[in-house]
PDB file of C-alpha atoms in Angstrom:
ATOM      1  CA  GLN A 114     -12.161   7.137  18.564  1.00 92.00           C
ATOM      2  CA  LEU A 115      -8.595   8.274  19.212  1.00 95.00           C
ATOM      3  CA  GLN A 116      -8.015  11.977  18.704  1.00 97.00           C
ATOM      4  CA  LEU A 117      -4.927  14.148  19.057  1.00 98.00           C
ATOM      5  CA  GLN A 118      -4.967  17.942  19.212  1.00 98.00           C
ATOM      6  CA  GLU A 119      -1.958  20.245  19.065  1.00 98.00           C
ATOM      7  CA  SER A 120      -1.945  23.594  20.843  1.00 98.00           C
ATOM      8  CA  GLY A 121       0.499  26.413  21.426  1.00 96.00           C
ATOM      9  CA  PRO A 122       1.684  29.797  20.147  1.00 97.00           C
ATOM     10  CA  GLY A 123       1.578  30.331  16.408  1.00 96.00           C
ATOM     11  CA  LEU A 124       4.416  32.864  16.484  1.00 98.00           C
ATOM     12  CA  VAL A 125       7.810  32.513  18.155  1.00 98.00           C
ATOM     13  CA  ARG A 126      10.677  34.977  18.044  1.00 98.00           C
ATOM     14  CA  PRO A 127      14.103  33.894  16.754  1.00 98.00           C
ATOM     15  CA  SER A 128      16.426  32.441  19.411  1.00 97.00           C
ATOM     16  CA  GLU A 129      13.504  31.732  21.738  1.00 98.00           C
ATOM     17  CA  THR A 130      11.905  28.397  22.617  1.00 98.00           C
ATOM     18  CA  LEU A 131       8.994  26.845  20.743  1.00 98.00           C
ATOM     19  CA  SER A 132       6.541  25.038  23.030  1.00 98.00           C
ATOM     20  CA  LEU A 133       3.628  22.870  21.898  1.00 98.00           C
ATOM     21  CA  THR A 134       1.278  20.494  23.660  1.00 98.00           C
ATOM     22  CA  CYS A 135      -0.614  17.512  22.291  1.00 98.00           C
ATOM     23  CA  THR A 136      -3.795  16.505  24.082  1.00 98.00           C
ATOM     24  CA  VAL A 137      -4.859  12.897  23.576  1.00 97.00           C
ATOM     25  CA  SER A 138      -8.448  11.669  23.900  1.00 97.00           C
ATOM     26  CA  GLY A 139      -9.816   8.193  23.358  1.00 93.00           C
ATOM     27  CA  ASP A 140      -6.713   6.461  24.699  1.00 90.00           C
ATOM     28  CA  SER A 141      -4.653   6.743  27.856  1.00 92.00           C
ATOM     29  CA  ILE A 142      -1.022   7.628  27.286  1.00 93.00           C
ATOM     30  CA  SER A 143       0.003   5.897  30.515  1.00 88.00           C
ATOM     31  CA  SER A 144      -1.782   2.618  29.811  1.00 74.00           C
ATOM     32  CA  SER A 145      -0.884   2.487  26.168  1.00 74.00           C
ATOM     33  CA  THR A 146       1.743   0.254  24.627  1.00 88.00           C
ATOM     34  CA  TYR A 147       2.395   2.884  22.002  1.00 95.00           C
ATOM     35  CA  TYR A 148       4.933   5.648  21.675  1.00 96.00           C
ATOM     36  CA  TRP A 149       3.825   9.229  21.036  1.00 96.00           C
ATOM     37  CA  GLY A 150       5.695  11.782  18.992  1.00 97.00           C
ATOM     38  CA  TRP A 151       6.108  14.853  16.847  1.00 98.00           C
ATOM     39  CA  ILE A 152       6.589  15.384  13.110  1.00 98.00           C
ATOM     40  CA  ARG A 153       7.055  18.691  11.328  1.00 98.00           C
ATOM     41  CA  GLN A 154       6.571  19.987   7.794  1.00 98.00           C
ATOM     42  CA  PRO A 155       8.028  23.300   6.572  1.00 98.00           C
ATOM     43  CA  PRO A 156       5.707  25.157   4.195  1.00 97.00           C
ATOM     44  CA  GLY A 157       5.670  23.462   0.797  1.00 96.00           C
ATOM     45  CA  LYS A 158       8.176  20.815   1.875  1.00 97.00           C
ATOM     46  CA  GLY A 159       8.263  17.224   3.106  1.00 98.00           C
ATOM     47  CA  LEU A 160       7.797  15.588   6.474  1.00 98.00           C
ATOM     48  CA  GLU A 161      10.467  15.230   9.166  1.00 98.00           C
ATOM     49  CA  TRP A 162      10.296  13.095  12.291  1.00 98.00           C
ATOM     50  CA  VAL A 163      11.218  15.233  15.319  1.00 98.00           C
ATOM     51  CA  GLY A 164      11.090  12.794  18.208  1.00 98.00           C
ATOM     52  CA  SER A 165       9.190  10.124  20.154  1.00 97.00           C
ATOM     53  CA  MET A 166       8.446   9.315  23.758  1.00 96.00           C
ATOM     54  CA  PHE A 167       6.995   6.533  25.904  1.00 95.00           C
ATOM     55  CA  TYR A 168       4.895   7.371  28.955  1.00 93.00           C
ATOM     56  CA  THR A 169       7.653   6.155  31.251  1.00 92.00           C
ATOM     57  CA  GLY A 170       9.775   9.052  30.044  1.00 91.00           C
ATOM     58  CA  THR A 171      11.907   7.224  27.509  1.00 95.00           C
ATOM     59  CA  THR A 172      12.625   9.558  24.611  1.00 97.00           C
ATOM     60  CA  HIS A 173      14.220   9.344  21.173  1.00 97.00           C
ATOM     61  CA  TYR A 174      15.118  12.340  19.039  1.00 98.00           C
ATOM     62  CA  ASN A 175      16.068  13.049  15.449  1.00 97.00           C
ATOM     63  CA  PRO A 176      19.867  13.389  15.563  1.00 96.00           C
ATOM     64  CA  SER A 177      19.669  16.593  13.527  1.00 96.00           C
ATOM     65  CA  LEU A 178      17.586  18.238  16.286  1.00 97.00           C
ATOM     66  CA  MET A 179      18.760  16.365  19.363  1.00 95.00           C
ATOM     67  CA  SER A 180      20.682  19.252  20.926  1.00 96.00           C
ATOM     68  CA  ARG A 181      17.590  21.491  20.900  1.00 98.00           C
ATOM     69  CA  VAL A 182      14.617  19.158  21.445  1.00 98.00           C
ATOM     70  CA  THR A 183      12.856  17.983  24.586  1.00 98.00           C
ATOM     71  CA  ILE A 184       9.677  15.886  24.638  1.00 98.00           C
ATOM     72  CA  SER A 185       7.934  15.369  27.955  1.00 97.00           C
ATOM     73  CA  VAL A 186       4.714  13.831  29.229  1.00 95.00           C
ATOM     74  CA  ASP A 187       2.001  14.811  31.704  1.00 95.00           C
ATOM     75  CA  THR A 188       0.050  11.615  32.309  1.00 92.00           C
ATOM     76  CA  SER A 189      -2.400  13.352  34.680  1.00 94.00           C
ATOM     77  CA  LYS A 190      -3.604  15.507  31.777  1.00 96.00           C
ATOM     78  CA  ASN A 191      -3.080  12.837  29.097  1.00 96.00           C
ATOM     79  CA  GLN A 192      -0.807  15.244  27.281  1.00 97.00           C
ATOM     80  CA  PHE A 193       2.701  15.298  25.903  1.00 97.00           C
ATOM     81  CA  SER A 194       4.749  18.315  24.954  1.00 98.00           C
ATOM     82  CA  LEU A 195       7.477  19.503  22.609  1.00 98.00           C
ATOM     83  CA  ARG A 196      10.080  22.125  23.372  1.00 98.00           C
ATOM     84  CA  LEU A 197      12.501  23.290  20.680  1.00 98.00           C
ATOM     85  CA  SER A 198      15.084  25.816  21.799  1.00 98.00           C
ATOM     86  CA  SER A 199      17.068  28.463  19.934  1.00 98.00           C
ATOM     87  CA  VAL A 200      14.657  28.542  17.019  1.00 98.00           C
ATOM     88  CA  SER A 201      15.327  30.191  13.677  1.00 98.00           C
ATOM     89  CA  ALA A 202      13.299  30.764  10.519  1.00 98.00           C
ATOM     90  CA  ALA A 203      14.252  27.225   9.438  1.00 98.00           C
ATOM     91  CA  ASP A 204      12.038  25.907  12.246  1.00 98.00           C
ATOM     92  CA  THR A 205       8.925  27.482  10.717  1.00 98.00           C
ATOM     93  CA  ALA A 206       6.646  24.535  10.003  1.00 98.00           C
ATOM     94  CA  VAL A 207       3.376  22.790  10.635  1.00 98.00           C
ATOM     95  CA  TYR A 208       3.952  20.613  13.680  1.00 98.00           C
ATOM     96  CA  TYR A 209       1.958  17.396  13.989  1.00 98.00           C
ATOM     97  CA  CYS A 210       1.624  15.099  16.974  1.00 98.00           C
ATOM     98  CA  ALA A 211       0.984  11.425  16.378  1.00 98.00           C
ATOM     99  CA  ARG A 212       0.690   8.002  17.948  1.00 97.00           C
ATOM    100  CA  ILE A 213       3.549   5.704  17.016  1.00 96.00           C
ATOM    101  CA  ASP A 214       3.194   1.964  16.585  1.00 93.00           C
ATOM    102  CA  TYR A 215       6.922   1.230  16.727  1.00 92.00           C
ATOM    103  CA  GLY A 216       8.246   0.263  13.304  1.00 89.00           C
ATOM    104  CA  ASP A 217       4.790   0.635  11.764  1.00 91.00           C
ATOM    105  CA  SER A 218       5.277   4.334  12.553  1.00 91.00           C
ATOM    106  CA  PHE A 219       2.478   6.884  12.775  1.00 96.00           C
ATOM    107  CA  ASP A 220      -1.031   5.436  12.854  1.00 95.00           C
ATOM    108  CA  TYR A 221      -2.990   8.425  14.226  1.00 97.00           C
ATOM    109  CA  TRP A 222      -2.249  12.112  13.603  1.00 98.00           C
ATOM    110  CA  GLY A 223      -3.383  15.432  14.927  1.00 98.00           C
ATOM    111  CA  GLN A 224      -4.594  18.146  12.581  1.00 98.00           C
ATOM    112  CA  GLY A 225      -1.301  20.041  12.861  1.00 98.00           C
ATOM    113  CA  THR A 226      -0.472  23.560  13.985  1.00 98.00           C
ATOM    114  CA  LEU A 227       1.555  26.153  12.094  1.00 98.00           C
ATOM    115  CA  VAL A 228       4.391  27.753  14.029  1.00 98.00           C
ATOM    116  CA  THR A 229       6.099  30.735  12.441  1.00 98.00           C
ATOM    117  CA  VAL A 230       9.472  31.943  13.664  1.00 98.00           C
ATOM    118  CA  SER A 231       9.745  35.661  13.074  1.00 97.00           C
ATOM    119  CA  SER A 232      10.582  38.845  14.896  1.00 95.00           C
TER     120      SER A 232
ATOM    121  CA  ASP B  89      21.854   6.755   8.634  1.00 92.00           C
ATOM    122  CA  VAL B  90      19.315   5.159   6.316  1.00 97.00           C
ATOM    123  CA  VAL B  91      18.196   7.412   3.467  1.00 98.00           C
ATOM    124  CA  MET B  92      14.839   6.972   1.741  1.00 98.00           C
ATOM    125  CA  THR B  93      14.652   8.058  -1.907  1.00 98.00           C
ATOM    126  CA  GLN B  94      11.361   8.324  -3.774  1.00 98.00           C
ATOM    127  CA  SER B  95      10.711   8.626  -7.495  1.00 97.00           C
ATOM    128  CA  PRO B  96       9.316  10.295  -9.393  1.00 98.00           C
ATOM    129  CA  LEU B  97       8.992  13.649  -7.632  1.00 98.00           C
ATOM    130  CA  SER B  98       5.846  14.383  -9.606  1.00 98.00           C
ATOM    131  CA  LEU B  99       3.428  11.953 -11.237  1.00 98.00           C
ATOM    132  CA  PRO B 100       0.730  13.268 -13.583  1.00 98.00           C
ATOM    133  CA  VAL B 101      -1.860  10.562 -14.181  1.00 98.00           C
ATOM    134  CA  THR B 102      -5.071  10.175 -16.132  1.00 97.00           C
ATOM    135  CA  LEU B 103      -8.203   9.338 -14.181  1.00 97.00           C
ATOM    136  CA  GLY B 104      -8.830   5.603 -14.254  1.00 97.00           C
ATOM    137  CA  GLN B 105      -5.251   4.774 -15.178  1.00 98.00           C
ATOM    138  CA  PRO B 106      -2.702   3.064 -12.910  1.00 98.00           C
ATOM    139  CA  ALA B 107       0.067   4.833 -11.028  1.00 98.00           C
ATOM    140  CA  SER B 108       3.250   3.544  -9.476  1.00 98.00           C
ATOM    141  CA  ILE B 109       5.600   5.182  -6.946  1.00 98.00           C
ATOM    142  CA  SER B 110       9.056   3.890  -6.104  1.00 98.00           C
ATOM    143  CA  CYS B 111      10.814   4.071  -2.748  1.00 98.00           C
ATOM    144  CA  ARG B 112      14.389   2.953  -2.263  1.00 98.00           C
ATOM    145  CA  SER B 113      16.325   2.704   0.983  1.00 98.00           C
ATOM    146  CA  SER B 114      20.088   3.048   1.346  1.00 98.00           C
ATOM    147  CA  GLN B 115      20.137  -0.069   3.549  1.00 98.00           C
ATOM    148  CA  SER B 116      18.015  -3.201   3.678  1.00 98.00           C
ATOM    149  CA  LEU B 117      14.782  -2.747   5.621  1.00 98.00           C
ATOM    150  CA  GLU B 118      14.498  -6.391   6.635  1.00 98.00           C
ATOM    151  CA  HIS B 119      14.473  -6.452  10.432  1.00 97.00           C
ATOM    152  CA  SER B 120      16.053  -9.210  12.503  1.00 97.00           C
ATOM    153  CA  ASP B 121      12.534 -10.131  13.700  1.00 96.00           C
ATOM    154  CA  GLY B 122      11.649 -11.132  10.136  1.00 96.00           C
ATOM    155  CA  ASN B 123       9.455  -8.124   9.397  1.00 97.00           C
ATOM    156  CA  THR B 124      10.129  -5.307   6.955  1.00 98.00           C
ATOM    157  CA  TYR B 125       8.958  -1.991   8.386  1.00 98.00           C
ATOM    158  CA  LEU B 126       8.169   0.035   5.292  1.00 98.00           C
ATOM    159  CA  ASN B 127       5.083   2.222   5.479  1.00 98.00           C
ATOM    160  CA  TRP B 128       3.252   4.435   2.984  1.00 98.00           C
ATOM    161  CA  PHE B 129       1.363   7.639   3.736  1.00 98.00           C
ATOM    162  CA  GLN B 130      -0.992   9.821   1.741  1.00 98.00           C
ATOM    163  CA  GLN B 131      -1.277  13.560   2.361  1.00 98.00           C
ATOM    164  CA  ARG B 132      -4.185  15.182   0.564  1.00 98.00           C
ATOM    165  CA  PRO B 133      -4.013  18.962   0.036  1.00 97.00           C
ATOM    166  CA  GLY B 134      -4.580  20.808   3.302  1.00 96.00           C
ATOM    167  CA  GLN B 135      -4.871  17.620   5.350  1.00 98.00           C
ATOM    168  CA  SER B 136      -2.772  15.683   7.844  1.00 98.00           C
ATOM    169  CA  PRO B 137      -0.962  12.630   6.503  1.00 98.00           C
ATOM    170  CA  ARG B 138      -2.772   9.307   6.692  1.00 98.00           C
ATOM    171  CA  ARG B 139      -1.139   5.893   6.803  1.00 98.00           C
ATOM    172  CA  LEU B 140      -2.193   3.658   3.908  1.00 98.00           C
ATOM    173  CA  ILE B 141       0.155   0.695   4.139  1.00 98.00           C
ATOM    174  CA  TYR B 142       2.330  -0.823   6.879  1.00 98.00           C
ATOM    175  CA  LYS B 143       4.865  -3.651   6.765  1.00 98.00           C
ATOM    176  CA  VAL B 144       5.229  -3.266   2.973  1.00 98.00           C
ATOM    177  CA  SER B 145       1.824  -4.564   1.924  1.00 98.00           C
ATOM    178  CA  ASN B 146      -0.752  -4.401   4.739  1.00 98.00           C
ATOM    179  CA  ARG B 147      -3.554  -1.931   4.061  1.00 98.00           C
ATOM    180  CA  ASP B 148      -4.907   0.138   6.921  1.00 97.00           C
ATOM    181  CA  SER B 149      -8.588  -0.047   7.769  1.00 96.00           C
ATOM    182  CA  GLY B 150     -10.703   1.912   5.312  1.00 97.00           C
ATOM    183  CA  VAL B 151      -8.018   2.109   2.623  1.00 98.00           C
ATOM    184  CA  PRO B 152      -9.445   1.205  -0.805  1.00 98.00           C
ATOM    185  CA  ASP B 153      -8.124  -1.990  -2.319  1.00 97.00           C
ATOM    186  CA  ARG B 154      -6.918  -0.083  -5.394  1.00 98.00           C
ATOM    187  CA  PHE B 155      -3.891   0.777  -3.228  1.00 98.00           C
ATOM    188  CA  SER B 156      -1.263  -1.946  -2.927  1.00 98.00           C
ATOM    189  CA  GLY B 157       2.286  -2.141  -1.650  1.00 98.00           C
ATOM    190  CA  SER B 158       5.068  -4.492  -2.592  1.00 98.00           C
ATOM    191  CA  GLY B 159       8.815  -4.919  -2.441  1.00 98.00           C
ATOM    192  CA  SER B 160      11.622  -6.240  -0.308  1.00 98.00           C
ATOM    193  CA  GLY B 161      15.122  -5.414   0.836  1.00 97.00           C
ATOM    194  CA  THR B 162      15.778  -1.914  -0.455  1.00 98.00           C
ATOM    195  CA  ASP B 163      13.193  -1.524  -3.247  1.00 98.00           C
ATOM    196  CA  PHE B 164       9.514  -0.858  -2.645  1.00 98.00           C
ATOM    197  CA  THR B 165       6.518   0.215  -4.713  1.00 98.00           C
ATOM    198  CA  LEU B 166       3.123   1.741  -4.028  1.00 98.00           C
ATOM    199  CA  LYS B 167       0.611   1.095  -6.791  1.00 98.00           C
ATOM    200  CA  ILE B 168      -2.774   2.644  -7.434  1.00 98.00           C
ATOM    201  CA  SER B 169      -4.648   0.367  -9.811  1.00 98.00           C
ATOM    202  CA  ARG B 170      -7.064   3.020 -11.105  1.00 98.00           C
ATOM    203  CA  VAL B 171      -6.485   6.601 -10.012  1.00 98.00           C
ATOM    204  CA  GLU B 172      -9.494   8.534  -8.757  1.00 98.00           C
ATOM    205  CA  ALA B 173      -9.785  12.281  -8.184  1.00 98.00           C
ATOM    206  CA  GLU B 174      -9.582  11.818  -4.401  1.00 98.00           C
ATOM    207  CA  ASP B 175      -6.114  10.243  -4.764  1.00 98.00           C
ATOM    208  CA  VAL B 176      -4.522  13.607  -5.576  1.00 98.00           C
ATOM    209  CA  GLY B 177      -1.888  14.511  -3.016  1.00 98.00           C
ATOM    210  CA  VAL B 178       1.633  13.718  -1.880  1.00 98.00           C
ATOM    211  CA  TYR B 179       2.704  10.190  -1.004  1.00 98.00           C
ATOM    212  CA  TYR B 180       5.518   9.396   1.414  1.00 98.00           C
ATOM    213  CA  CYS B 181       7.318   6.222   2.341  1.00 98.00           C
ATOM    214  CA  VAL B 182       8.642   5.843   5.901  1.00 98.00           C
ATOM    215  CA  GLN B 183      11.045   3.254   7.264  1.00 98.00           C
ATOM    216  CA  GLY B 184      10.669   1.953  10.823  1.00 97.00           C
ATOM    217  CA  THR B 185      13.177  -0.892  10.705  1.00 97.00           C
ATOM    218  CA  TYR B 186      15.877   1.232  12.242  1.00 97.00           C
ATOM    219  CA  TRP B 187      13.677   2.079  15.225  1.00 95.00           C
ATOM    220  CA  PRO B 188      13.838   4.374  17.127  1.00 96.00           C
ATOM    221  CA  LEU B 189      14.892   6.392  14.078  1.00 96.00           C
ATOM    222  CA  LEU B 190      11.980   6.977  11.683  1.00 97.00           C
ATOM    223  CA  THR B 191      12.882   8.277   8.227  1.00 98.00           C
ATOM    224  CA  PHE B 192      10.625   9.780   5.568  1.00 98.00           C
ATOM    225  CA  GLY B 193      11.158   9.726   1.857  1.00 98.00           C
ATOM    226  CA  GLY B 194      11.032  13.055   0.077  1.00 98.00           C
ATOM    227  CA  GLY B 195       7.517  12.572  -1.265  1.00 98.00           C
ATOM    228  CA  THR B 196       5.838  12.042  -4.643  1.00 98.00           C
ATOM    229  CA  LYS B 197       3.142  14.426  -5.814  1.00 98.00           C
ATOM    230  CA  VAL B 198       0.285  12.738  -7.664  1.00 98.00           C
ATOM    231  CA  GLU B 199      -1.806  15.024  -9.846  1.00 98.00           C
ATOM    232  CA  ILE B 200      -4.444  14.569 -12.526  1.00 97.00           C
ATOM    233  CA  LYS B 201      -3.469  15.288 -16.131  1.00 94.00           C
TER     234      LYS B 201
END
């Protein structure tokens, strides 16, 4: 049974960098044919795709966030990570990690983690 | 960029009655490989989203057959044949045709009258 679990600080100060990790169990990121990625959801609002990565290091980012986002992988730990720099209150959201089946999009999701940007 | 527009924003329904959600894309979602990558998700209150439908009309494993998807080109529909209490939540369409860009619709909230 594939499972994804997000982890990281729940509070980040404005202008600093948000960092989250997704730990995958039940599938190997490095042997998988799937992409892996991040989606976010501000409180009471809709869903927004943040970015995707393949275990080889290929990445794709939402153009609206591209200048601030980095997704990376640690195949030895079967984890992938999100870094979002220069955060503001607008980046407050529940962040989900997910497996991505190309155009069929997100077939497995983590439970999500709330990140609040506040001083 | 492709824009996904859902309607209505809110859909009050009576238990046992049908419900229909519309999703329209600003550009055709027919891919050059012959597939149309339009997906539907359900997000129950307090839960992570769950994919219901992929490639317009294919139900995911475990999805009740009261859920069905249809459409082509730029116009798509998710139908619930008989709404049950557990169907309350927000429904999103997502396009994957313009991979690697993945675009969500704004969501439709289904609630019981």
